[in-house]
XYZ file of C-alpha atoms in Angstrom:
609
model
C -33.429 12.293 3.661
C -34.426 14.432 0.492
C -37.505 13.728 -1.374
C -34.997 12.593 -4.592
C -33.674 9.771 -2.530
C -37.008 8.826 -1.025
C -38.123 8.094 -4.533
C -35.027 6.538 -6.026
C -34.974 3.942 -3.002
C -38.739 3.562 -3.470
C -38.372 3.068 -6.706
C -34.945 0.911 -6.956
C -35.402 -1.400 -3.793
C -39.394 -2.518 -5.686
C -37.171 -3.112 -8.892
C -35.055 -5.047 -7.328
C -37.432 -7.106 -5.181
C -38.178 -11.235 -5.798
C -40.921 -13.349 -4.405
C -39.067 -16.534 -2.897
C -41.157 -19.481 -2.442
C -38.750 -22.079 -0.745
C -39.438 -23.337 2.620
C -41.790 -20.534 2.644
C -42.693 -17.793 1.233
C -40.824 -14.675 1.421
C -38.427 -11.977 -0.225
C -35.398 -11.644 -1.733
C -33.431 -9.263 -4.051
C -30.603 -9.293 -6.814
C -27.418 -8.767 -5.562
C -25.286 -9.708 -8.934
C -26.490 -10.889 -12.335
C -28.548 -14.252 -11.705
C -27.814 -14.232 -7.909
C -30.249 -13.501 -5.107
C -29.817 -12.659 -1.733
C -32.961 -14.002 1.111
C -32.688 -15.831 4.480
C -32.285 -19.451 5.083
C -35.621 -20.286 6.808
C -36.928 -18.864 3.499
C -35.076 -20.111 0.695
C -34.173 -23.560 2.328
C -31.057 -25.966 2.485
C -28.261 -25.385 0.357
C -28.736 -26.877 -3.347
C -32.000 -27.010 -2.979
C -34.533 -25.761 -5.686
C -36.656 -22.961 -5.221
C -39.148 -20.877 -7.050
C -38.683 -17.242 -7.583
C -40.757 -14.627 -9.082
C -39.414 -11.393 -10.343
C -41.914 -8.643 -12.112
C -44.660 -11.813 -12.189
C -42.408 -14.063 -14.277
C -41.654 -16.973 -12.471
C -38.601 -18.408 -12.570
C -36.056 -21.693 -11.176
C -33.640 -21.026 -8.953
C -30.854 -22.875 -6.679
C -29.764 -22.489 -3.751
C -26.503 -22.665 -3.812
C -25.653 -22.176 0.178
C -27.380 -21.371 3.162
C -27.038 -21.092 7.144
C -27.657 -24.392 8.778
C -31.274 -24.453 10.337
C -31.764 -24.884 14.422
C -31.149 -27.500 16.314
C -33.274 -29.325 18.981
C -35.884 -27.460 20.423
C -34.803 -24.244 18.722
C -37.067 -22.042 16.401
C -35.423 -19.117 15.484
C -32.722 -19.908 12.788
C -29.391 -19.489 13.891
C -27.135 -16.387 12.458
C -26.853 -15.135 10.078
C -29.951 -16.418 8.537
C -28.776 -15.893 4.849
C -29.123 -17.922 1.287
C -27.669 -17.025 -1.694
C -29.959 -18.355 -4.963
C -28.661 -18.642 -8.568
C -31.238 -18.183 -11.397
C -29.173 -19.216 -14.692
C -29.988 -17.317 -17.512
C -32.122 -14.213 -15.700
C -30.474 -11.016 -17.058
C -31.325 -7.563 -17.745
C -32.466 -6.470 -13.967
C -30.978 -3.901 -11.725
C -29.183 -4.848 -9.074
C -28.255 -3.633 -5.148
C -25.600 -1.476 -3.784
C -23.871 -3.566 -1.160
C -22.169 -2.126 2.188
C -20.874 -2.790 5.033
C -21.227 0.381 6.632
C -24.160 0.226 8.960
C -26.138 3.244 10.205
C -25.890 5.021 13.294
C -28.750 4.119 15.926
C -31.775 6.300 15.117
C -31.239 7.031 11.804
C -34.021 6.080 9.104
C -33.565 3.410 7.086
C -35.468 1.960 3.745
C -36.803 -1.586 3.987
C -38.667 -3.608 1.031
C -40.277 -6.936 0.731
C -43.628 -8.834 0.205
C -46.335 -8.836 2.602
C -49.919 -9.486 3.136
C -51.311 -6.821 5.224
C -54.690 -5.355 3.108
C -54.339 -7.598 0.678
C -55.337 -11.734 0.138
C -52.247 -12.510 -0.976
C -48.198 -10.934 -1.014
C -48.072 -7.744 -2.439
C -44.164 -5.829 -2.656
C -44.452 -3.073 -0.192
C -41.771 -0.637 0.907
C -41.864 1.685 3.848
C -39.365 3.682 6.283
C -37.811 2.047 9.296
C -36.028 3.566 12.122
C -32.545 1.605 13.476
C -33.505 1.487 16.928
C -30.919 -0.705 19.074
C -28.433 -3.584 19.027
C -29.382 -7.649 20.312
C -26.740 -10.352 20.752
C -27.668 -13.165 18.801
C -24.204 -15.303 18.890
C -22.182 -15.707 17.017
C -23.216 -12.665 15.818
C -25.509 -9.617 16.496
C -29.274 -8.500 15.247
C -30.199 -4.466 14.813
C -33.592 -3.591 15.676
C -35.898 -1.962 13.310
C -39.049 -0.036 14.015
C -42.350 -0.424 11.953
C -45.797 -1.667 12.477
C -45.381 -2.892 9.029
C -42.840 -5.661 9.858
C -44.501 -9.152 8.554
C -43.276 -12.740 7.875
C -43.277 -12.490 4.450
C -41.093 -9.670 4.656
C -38.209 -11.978 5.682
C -35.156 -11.646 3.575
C -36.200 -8.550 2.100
C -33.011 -5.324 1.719
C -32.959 -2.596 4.450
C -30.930 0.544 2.355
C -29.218 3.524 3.855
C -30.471 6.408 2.320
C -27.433 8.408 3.093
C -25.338 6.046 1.089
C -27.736 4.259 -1.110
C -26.483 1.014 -0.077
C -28.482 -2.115 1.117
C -26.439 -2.912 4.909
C -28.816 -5.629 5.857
C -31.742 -8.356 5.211
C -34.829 -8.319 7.064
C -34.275 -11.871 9.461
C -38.326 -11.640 11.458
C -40.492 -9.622 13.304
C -40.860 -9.165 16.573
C -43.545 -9.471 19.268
C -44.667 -5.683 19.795
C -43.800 -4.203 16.388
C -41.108 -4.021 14.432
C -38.480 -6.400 13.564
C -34.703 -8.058 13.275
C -32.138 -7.200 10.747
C -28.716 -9.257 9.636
C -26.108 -7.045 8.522
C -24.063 -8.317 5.652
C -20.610 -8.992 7.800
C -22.984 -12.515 8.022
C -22.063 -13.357 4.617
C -18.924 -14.160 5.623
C -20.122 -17.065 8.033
C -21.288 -18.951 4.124
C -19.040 -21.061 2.089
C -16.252 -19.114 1.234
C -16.177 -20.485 -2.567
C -20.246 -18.528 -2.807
C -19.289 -15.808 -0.728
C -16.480 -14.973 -2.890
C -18.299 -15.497 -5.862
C -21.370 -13.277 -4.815
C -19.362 -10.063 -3.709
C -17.125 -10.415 -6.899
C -20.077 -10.454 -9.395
C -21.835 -7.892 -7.277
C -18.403 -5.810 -7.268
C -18.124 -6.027 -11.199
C -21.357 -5.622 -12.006
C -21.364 -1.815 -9.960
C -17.677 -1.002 -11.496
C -19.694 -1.256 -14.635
C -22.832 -0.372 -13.962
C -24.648 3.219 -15.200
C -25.188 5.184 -11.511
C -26.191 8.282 -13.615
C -29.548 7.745 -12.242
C -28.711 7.515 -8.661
C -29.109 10.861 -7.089
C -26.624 12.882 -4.821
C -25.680 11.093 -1.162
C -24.905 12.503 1.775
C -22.279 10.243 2.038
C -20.736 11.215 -0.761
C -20.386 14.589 -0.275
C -18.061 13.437 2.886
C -14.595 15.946 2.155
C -13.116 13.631 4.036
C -11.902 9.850 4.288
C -13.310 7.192 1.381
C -16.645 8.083 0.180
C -19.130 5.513 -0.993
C -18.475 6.331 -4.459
C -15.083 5.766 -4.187
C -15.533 2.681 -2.287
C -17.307 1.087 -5.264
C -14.439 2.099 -7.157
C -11.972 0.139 -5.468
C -13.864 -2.967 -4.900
C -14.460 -3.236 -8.553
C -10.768 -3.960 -9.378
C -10.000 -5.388 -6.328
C -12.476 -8.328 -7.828
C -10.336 -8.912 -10.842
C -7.396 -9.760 -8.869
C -6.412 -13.847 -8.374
C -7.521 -14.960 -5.102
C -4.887 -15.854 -2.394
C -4.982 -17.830 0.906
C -7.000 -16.444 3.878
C -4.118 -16.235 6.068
C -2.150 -13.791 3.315
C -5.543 -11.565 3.800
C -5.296 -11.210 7.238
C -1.688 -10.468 7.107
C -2.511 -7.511 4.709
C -5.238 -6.566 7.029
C -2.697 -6.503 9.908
C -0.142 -4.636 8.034
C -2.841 -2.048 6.845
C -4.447 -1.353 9.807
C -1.525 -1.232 11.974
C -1.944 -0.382 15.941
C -5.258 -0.450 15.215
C -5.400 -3.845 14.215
C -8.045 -5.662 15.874
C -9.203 -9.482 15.698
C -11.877 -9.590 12.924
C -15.543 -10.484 13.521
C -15.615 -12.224 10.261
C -13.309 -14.528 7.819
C -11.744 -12.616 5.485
C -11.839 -15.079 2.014
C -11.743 -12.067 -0.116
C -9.664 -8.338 -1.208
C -13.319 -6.919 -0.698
C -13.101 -7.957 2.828
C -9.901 -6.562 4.054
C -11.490 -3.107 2.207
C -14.397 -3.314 4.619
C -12.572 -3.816 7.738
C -10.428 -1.497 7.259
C -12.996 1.148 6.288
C -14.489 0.487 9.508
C -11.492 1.340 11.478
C -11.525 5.114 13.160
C -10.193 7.155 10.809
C -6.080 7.769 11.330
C -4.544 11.260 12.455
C -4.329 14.176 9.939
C -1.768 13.518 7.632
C -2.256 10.166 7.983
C -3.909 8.193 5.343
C -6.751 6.025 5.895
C -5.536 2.683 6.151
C -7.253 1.228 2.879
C -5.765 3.203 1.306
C -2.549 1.847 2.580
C -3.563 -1.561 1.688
C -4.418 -0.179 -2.098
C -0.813 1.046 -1.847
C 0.421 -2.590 -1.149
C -1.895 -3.719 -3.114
C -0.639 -1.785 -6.398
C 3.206 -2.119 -5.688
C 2.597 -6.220 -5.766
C 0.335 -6.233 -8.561
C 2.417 -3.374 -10.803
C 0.349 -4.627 -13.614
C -2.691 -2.690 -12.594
C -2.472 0.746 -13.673
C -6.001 1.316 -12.577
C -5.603 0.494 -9.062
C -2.585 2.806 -8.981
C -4.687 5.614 -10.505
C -7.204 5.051 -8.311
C -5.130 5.721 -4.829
C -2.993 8.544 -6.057
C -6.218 10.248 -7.172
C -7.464 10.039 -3.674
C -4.294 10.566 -2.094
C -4.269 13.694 -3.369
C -7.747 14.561 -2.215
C -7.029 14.047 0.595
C -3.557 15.152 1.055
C -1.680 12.264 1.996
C 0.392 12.399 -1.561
C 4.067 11.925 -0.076
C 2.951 9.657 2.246
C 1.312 7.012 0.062
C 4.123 7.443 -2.772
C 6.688 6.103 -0.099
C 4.351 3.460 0.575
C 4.270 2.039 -3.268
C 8.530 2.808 -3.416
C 8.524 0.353 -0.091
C 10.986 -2.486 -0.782
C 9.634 -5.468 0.844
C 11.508 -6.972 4.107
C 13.224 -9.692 4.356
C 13.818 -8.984 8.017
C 12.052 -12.622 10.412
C 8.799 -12.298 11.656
C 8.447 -13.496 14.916
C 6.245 -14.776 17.639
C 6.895 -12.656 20.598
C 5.994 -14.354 24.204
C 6.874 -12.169 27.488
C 6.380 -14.059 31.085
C 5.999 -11.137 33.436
C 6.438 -11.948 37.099
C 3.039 -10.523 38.629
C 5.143 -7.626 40.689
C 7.845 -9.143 43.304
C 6.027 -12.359 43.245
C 8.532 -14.428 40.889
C 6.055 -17.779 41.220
C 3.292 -16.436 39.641
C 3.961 -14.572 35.627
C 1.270 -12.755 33.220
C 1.877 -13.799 29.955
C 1.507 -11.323 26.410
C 2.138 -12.330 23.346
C 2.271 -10.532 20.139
C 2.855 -11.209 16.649
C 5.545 -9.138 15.122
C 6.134 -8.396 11.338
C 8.093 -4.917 11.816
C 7.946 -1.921 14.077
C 4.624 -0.652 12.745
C 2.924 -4.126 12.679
C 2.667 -5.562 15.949
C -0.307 -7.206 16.132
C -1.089 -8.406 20.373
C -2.931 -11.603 20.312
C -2.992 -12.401 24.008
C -2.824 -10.695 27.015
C -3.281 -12.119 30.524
C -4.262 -9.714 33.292
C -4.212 -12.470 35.683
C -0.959 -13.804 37.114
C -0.518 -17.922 36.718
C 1.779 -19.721 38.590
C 4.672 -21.110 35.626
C 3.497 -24.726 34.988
C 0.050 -22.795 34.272
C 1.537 -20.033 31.982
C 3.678 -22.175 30.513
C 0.719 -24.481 29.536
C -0.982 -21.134 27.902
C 2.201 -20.066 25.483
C 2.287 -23.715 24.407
C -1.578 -23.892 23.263
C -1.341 -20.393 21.795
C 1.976 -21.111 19.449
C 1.159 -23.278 16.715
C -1.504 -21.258 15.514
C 0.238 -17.910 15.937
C 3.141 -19.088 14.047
C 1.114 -20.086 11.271
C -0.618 -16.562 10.696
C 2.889 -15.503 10.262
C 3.849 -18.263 7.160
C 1.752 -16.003 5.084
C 4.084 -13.568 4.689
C 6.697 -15.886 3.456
C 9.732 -14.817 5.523
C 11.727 -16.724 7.899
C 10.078 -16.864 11.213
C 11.505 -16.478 14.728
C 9.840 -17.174 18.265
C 11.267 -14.460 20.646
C 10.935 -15.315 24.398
C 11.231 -12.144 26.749
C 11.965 -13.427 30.354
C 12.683 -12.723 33.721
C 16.561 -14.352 34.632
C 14.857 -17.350 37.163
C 13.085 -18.810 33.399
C 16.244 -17.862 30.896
C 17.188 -22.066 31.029
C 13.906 -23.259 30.768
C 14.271 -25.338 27.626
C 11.788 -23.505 25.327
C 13.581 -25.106 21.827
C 13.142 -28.202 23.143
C 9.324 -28.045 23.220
C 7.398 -30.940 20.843
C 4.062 -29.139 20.192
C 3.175 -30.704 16.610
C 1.278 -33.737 18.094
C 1.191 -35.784 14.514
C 5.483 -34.825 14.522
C 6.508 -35.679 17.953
C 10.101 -35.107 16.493
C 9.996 -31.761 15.604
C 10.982 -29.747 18.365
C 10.471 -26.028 18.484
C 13.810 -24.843 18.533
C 15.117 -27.620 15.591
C 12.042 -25.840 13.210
C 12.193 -22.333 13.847
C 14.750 -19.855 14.899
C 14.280 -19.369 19.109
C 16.177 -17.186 21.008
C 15.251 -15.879 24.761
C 15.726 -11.940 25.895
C 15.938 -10.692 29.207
C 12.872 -8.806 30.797
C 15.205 -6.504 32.873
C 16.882 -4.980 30.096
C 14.283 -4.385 27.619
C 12.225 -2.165 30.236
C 15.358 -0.455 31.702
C 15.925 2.777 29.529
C 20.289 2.739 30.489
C 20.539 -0.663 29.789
C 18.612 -0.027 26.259
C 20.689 2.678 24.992
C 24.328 0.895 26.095
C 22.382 -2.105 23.688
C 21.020 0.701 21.320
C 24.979 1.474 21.139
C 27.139 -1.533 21.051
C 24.660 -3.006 18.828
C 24.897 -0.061 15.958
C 29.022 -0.999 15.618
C 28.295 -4.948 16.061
C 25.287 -6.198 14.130
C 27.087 -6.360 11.062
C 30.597 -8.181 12.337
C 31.657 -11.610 12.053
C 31.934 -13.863 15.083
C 35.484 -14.735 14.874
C 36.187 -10.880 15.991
C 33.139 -10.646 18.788
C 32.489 -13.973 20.032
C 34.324 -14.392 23.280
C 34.213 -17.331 25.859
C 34.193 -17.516 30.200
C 35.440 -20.448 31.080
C 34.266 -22.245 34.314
C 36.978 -21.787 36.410
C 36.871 -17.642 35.773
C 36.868 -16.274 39.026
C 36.579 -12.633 38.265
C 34.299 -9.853 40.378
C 31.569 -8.146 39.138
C 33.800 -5.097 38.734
C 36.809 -7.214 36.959
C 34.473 -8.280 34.671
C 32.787 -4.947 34.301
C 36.402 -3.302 33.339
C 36.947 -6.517 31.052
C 33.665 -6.196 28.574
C 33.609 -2.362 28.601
C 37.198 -2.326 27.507
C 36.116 -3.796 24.328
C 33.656 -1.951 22.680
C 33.161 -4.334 19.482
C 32.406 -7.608 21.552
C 29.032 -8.683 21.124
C 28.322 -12.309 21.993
C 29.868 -14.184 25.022
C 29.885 -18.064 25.483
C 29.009 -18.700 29.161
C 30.331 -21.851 31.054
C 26.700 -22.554 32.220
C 23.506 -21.927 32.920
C 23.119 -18.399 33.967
C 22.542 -19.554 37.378
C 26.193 -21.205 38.018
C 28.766 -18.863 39.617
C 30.987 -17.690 36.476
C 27.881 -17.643 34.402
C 25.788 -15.820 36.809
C 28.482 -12.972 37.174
C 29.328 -12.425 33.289
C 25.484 -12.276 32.552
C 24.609 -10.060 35.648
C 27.568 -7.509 34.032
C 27.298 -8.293 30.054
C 23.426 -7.434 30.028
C 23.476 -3.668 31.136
C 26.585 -3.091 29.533
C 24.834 -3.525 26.232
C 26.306 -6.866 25.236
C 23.858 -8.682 22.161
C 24.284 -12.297 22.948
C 25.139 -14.607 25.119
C 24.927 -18.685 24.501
C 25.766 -21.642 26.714
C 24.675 -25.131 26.905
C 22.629 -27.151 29.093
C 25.556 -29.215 30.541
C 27.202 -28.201 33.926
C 30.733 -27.905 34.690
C 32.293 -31.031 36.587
C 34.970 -29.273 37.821
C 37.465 -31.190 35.441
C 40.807 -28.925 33.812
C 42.502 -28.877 30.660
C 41.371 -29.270 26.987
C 39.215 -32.654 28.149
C 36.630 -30.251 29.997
C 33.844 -30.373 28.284
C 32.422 -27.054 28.421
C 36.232 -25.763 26.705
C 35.137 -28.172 24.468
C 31.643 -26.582 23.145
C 32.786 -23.264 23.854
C 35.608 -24.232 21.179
C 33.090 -26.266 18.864
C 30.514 -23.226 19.173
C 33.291 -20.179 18.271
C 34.095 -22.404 15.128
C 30.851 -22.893 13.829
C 29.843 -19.187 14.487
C 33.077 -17.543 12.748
C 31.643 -16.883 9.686
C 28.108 -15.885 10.937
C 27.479 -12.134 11.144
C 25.834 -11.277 14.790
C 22.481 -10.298 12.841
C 22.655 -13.917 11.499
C 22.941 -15.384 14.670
C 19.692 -16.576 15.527
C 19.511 -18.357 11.708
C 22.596 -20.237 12.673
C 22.110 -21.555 15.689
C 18.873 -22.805 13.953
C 21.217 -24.758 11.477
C 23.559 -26.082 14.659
C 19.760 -27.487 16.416
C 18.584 -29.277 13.243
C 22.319 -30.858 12.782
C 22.181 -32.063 16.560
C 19.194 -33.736 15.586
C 21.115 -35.948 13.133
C 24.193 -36.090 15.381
C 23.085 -35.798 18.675
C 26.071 -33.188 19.320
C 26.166 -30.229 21.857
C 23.641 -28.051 19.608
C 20.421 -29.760 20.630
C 21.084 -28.330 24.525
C 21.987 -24.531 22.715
C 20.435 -21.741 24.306
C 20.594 -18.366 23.270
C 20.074 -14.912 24.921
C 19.672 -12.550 21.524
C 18.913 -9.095 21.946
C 17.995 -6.662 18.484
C 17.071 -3.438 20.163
C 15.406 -2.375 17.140
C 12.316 -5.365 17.593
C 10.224 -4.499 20.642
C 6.838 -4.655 21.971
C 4.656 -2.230 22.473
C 4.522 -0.041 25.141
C 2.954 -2.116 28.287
C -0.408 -1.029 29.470
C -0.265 -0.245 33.499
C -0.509 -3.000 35.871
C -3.698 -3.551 37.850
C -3.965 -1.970 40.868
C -1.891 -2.927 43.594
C -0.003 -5.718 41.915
C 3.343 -4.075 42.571
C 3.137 -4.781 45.881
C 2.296 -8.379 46.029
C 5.318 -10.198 48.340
């Protein structure tokens, strides 16, 4: 740390600084114009009033949210231990860099605030602290700082990184042998979302604007590589002027953004700002690979075209970086209008066909698979089944934020292909909704998405098929077909375009069993049948010639990539008319929509009998 930055943090944390006397005395700082940040167990419950003194001028100030304070016999406030305090009318002082970006264990660290030590009453002091470890303090986490210095009225005071000149945390207590507890900022997420928001967008302005002539040079800044500090300013500055949107349409962008390395956030994201920050704290992306905020600012700037800034701002450090073609694809993207989908795989825990591991992901495209659970331990199927049903709901409504059609894709082993997954209620308060009569559901077969052959015969039939109507590649087995495996093999590989067959059955009744054993390697899409058995009856009064017949009529007109839409329709109608749609099952296969590659089993598991 240079001797220039030792004095500006000196200088600008102390200029910064406020006396708090809430519901005790202690420190605070400005954050945005009229807005100061402190601890709870300093300033108080939210909307209380509080007195605040800034360069001996006292002033009245709100509190206009704060962490809830202990409970029972507890007392240590619970995380994150923050307040946010409005002052109306105070203008004209500096305020704090904000960040994120926390400091590496070890590193020295600025910290300011008022204390008593020497003195009869609080004097602002400001010394050097040393980041020395981690504590788990849940729901969240404490860093430790090192100085003798540490003293109660030092609570709620900044701690700044001198090698970015941002304030990363707020001084929470001090600790038994020296030293004390820090909250980083991520715990301003954990307030009302209305303040938070409000707080980071001032602060955000207020910095886009703001004169940083005086700040000197960062190490940070100097990085050649990835978004500096400077730059991150930048960007949150406009990203505060945009209109706010649901949380659930930030975490989709998030998702999108970060891609593979998507990872469940520690935090809410109510804000642009926030989805910046997490994705700044990613690992930084391959060379010649942009970093992925930058692929959100890309998104970001081809929905909002009417921000000329924010497009000037990522092409300039696209081309610092030298990820130029790559980002100007990203802004000529045409958006998708491709389903999303909830994908659910029941593995069968190695030979053992009674017991399943269950994944699910949610999928937006190939490059946005996002896994959101995966079950190393094998559960017998009432148990697994249990599992996909709690997880659902929720995981289809992440997806509604990116306003596309949704599908729920079932990947299964052949024993669980007729287990009636549409028919599942799981809206409690609409007991009549049914899964499969509100969303598009369709079931794939384990075997032949992890068999390479079987793949590329899809891969192939598939490429000449997705795009035909029904009424040339639907064709029906009828329950009295008594063909072999090889009749049947010569019978679907003679024709090349056919890409859904109507089975007589369940998959586990004779004429069923043998068209789906044959149809699924050789690369056949679909295959649909209902839940009704034949009764060994003849003639046009069977009633399985009779769906078949119903089934190729109402598909004619569908193209194969449709499919899963329309069988959607044919549910919902057999909800008004109780006819053979509300027992439809579909096997749908789009080689193109997979999982990601599947991590190694455990040890051993192969084997189990």
């Amino acid at each position: 740390m240079s001797d220039a930055v030792t004095a500006w943090a000196e200088s600008h944390l102390g200029e910064c600084l406020v006396l708090v006397d809430g519901r005790m005395a202690g420190s605070g700082f400005f954050v945005a114009p009229g807005m100061i940040l402190t601890c709870a167990h300093v300033a108080g419950p939210t909307a209380s009033q509080v007195r605040v003194q800034w360069q001996g001028v006292p002033h009245l100030g709100t509190v206009l949210d704060a962490s809830p304070p202990p409970t029972g016999a507890a007392t240590l406030w619970p995380w994150p231990d923050l307040a946010v305090i409005r002052v109306d009318g105070l203008t004209g002082h500096p305020c704090v860099w904000l960040t994120t970006r926390m400091p590496g264990l070890g590193n020295p660290c600025v910290g300011a605030g008022y204390t008593s030590t020497l003195a009869p009453a609080l004097k602002p002091a400001v010394g050097l602290l040393h980041l020395t470890g981690r504590h788990d303090f849940p729901p969240g986490v404490l860093l430790k700082i090192s100085h003798e210095e540490v003293t109660p009225g030092m609570s709620g005071g900044p701690v700044l990184d001198p090698a970015t000149g941002g304030v990363w945390g707020v001084v929470k207590a001090k600790r038994d042998h020296g030293g004390g507890f820090v909250a980083p900022l991520i715990g301003l997420r954990h307030l009302a979302p209305a303040v938070h928001r409000a707080l980071w967008r001032a602060h955000d302005l207020h910095h886009r604007r703001a004169d940083h002539h005086r700040r000197p040079a960062f190490d940070a800044d100097r990085s050649g590589t990835y978004v500096v500090p400077a730059e991150e300013r930048d960007l949150r500055g406009i990203l505060a002027g945009l209109p706010e949107i649901p949380a659930e349409q930030h975490r989709a962008d998030y998702e999108r953004s970060a891609g593979p390395l998507a990872k469940p956030p520690s935090a809410p994201h109510h804000d642009y700002g926030d989805v910046a920050a997490d994705l700044m704290g990613l690992v930084a992306p391959p060379a010649g690979e942009p970093p992925q905020v930058l692929a959100y600012a890309a998104d970001l700037a081809r929905r909002h075209g009417e921000l000329p800034e924010l497009r000037d701002w990522l092409l300039y450090r696209a081309g610092r970086l030298g990820v130029s073609p790559v980002i100007r694809n990203r802004l000529t993207e045409t958006s998708s209008t491709a389903p999303v989908s909830v994908m659910v795989r029941l593995r069968p825990a190695g030979n053992n066909h009674l017991r399943y591991h269950v994944t699910m992901w949610r999928y937006v495209d190939a490059d946005h698979v996002v896994p959101v659970v995966d079950d190393l331990d094998a559960v017998p199927w009432p148990e697994a089944r249990q599992r996909v049903q709690d997880s659902l709901v929720e995981q289809i409504r992440q997806l509604t934020a990116h306003e596309r059609d949704i599908m729920v894709e079932f990947i299964l082993p052949q024993e669980l292909l007729n287990e009636p997954v549409h028919s599942w209620a799981l809206w409690r308060s609409r007991r009549w909704e049914t899964l499969g009569s509100k969303y598009a559901v369709v079931v794939r077969d384990l075997e032949r998405l992890e068999d390479a052959e079987s793949m590329a015969f899809l891969k192939r039939r598939w490429r000449m098929t997705a795009r035909q109507f029904l009424r040339s590649g639907l064709v029906s087995v009828h329950c009295d077909d008594r063909r072999s495996h090889e009749a049947m093999w010569a019978w679907i590989g003679g024709h090349p375009l056919l890409s859904a067959v109507a089975l007589p059955g369940p998959p586990d009744d004779a004429p069923s069993r043998v068209a789906l054993e044959v149809a699924l390697p050789e690369g056949v899409p679909a295959l649909a049948w209902c839940g009704m058995r034949c009764e060994k009856c003849s003639g046009d009064a069977c009633p399985v010639r009779l769906f078949q017949s119903a089934l190729a009529g109402s598909l004619a007109e569908t193209r194969h990539d449709a499919l899963p839409q329309r069988v959607l329709e044919l549910r919902r109608a057999a909800a008004a008319d109780n006819h053979w749609g509300r027992d439809l099952v579909l096997l749908w296969d789009d080689p193109t929509r997979r999982p990601p590659r599947q991590q190694m089993l455990p040890p051993g598991e192969a084997e189990v009998a």
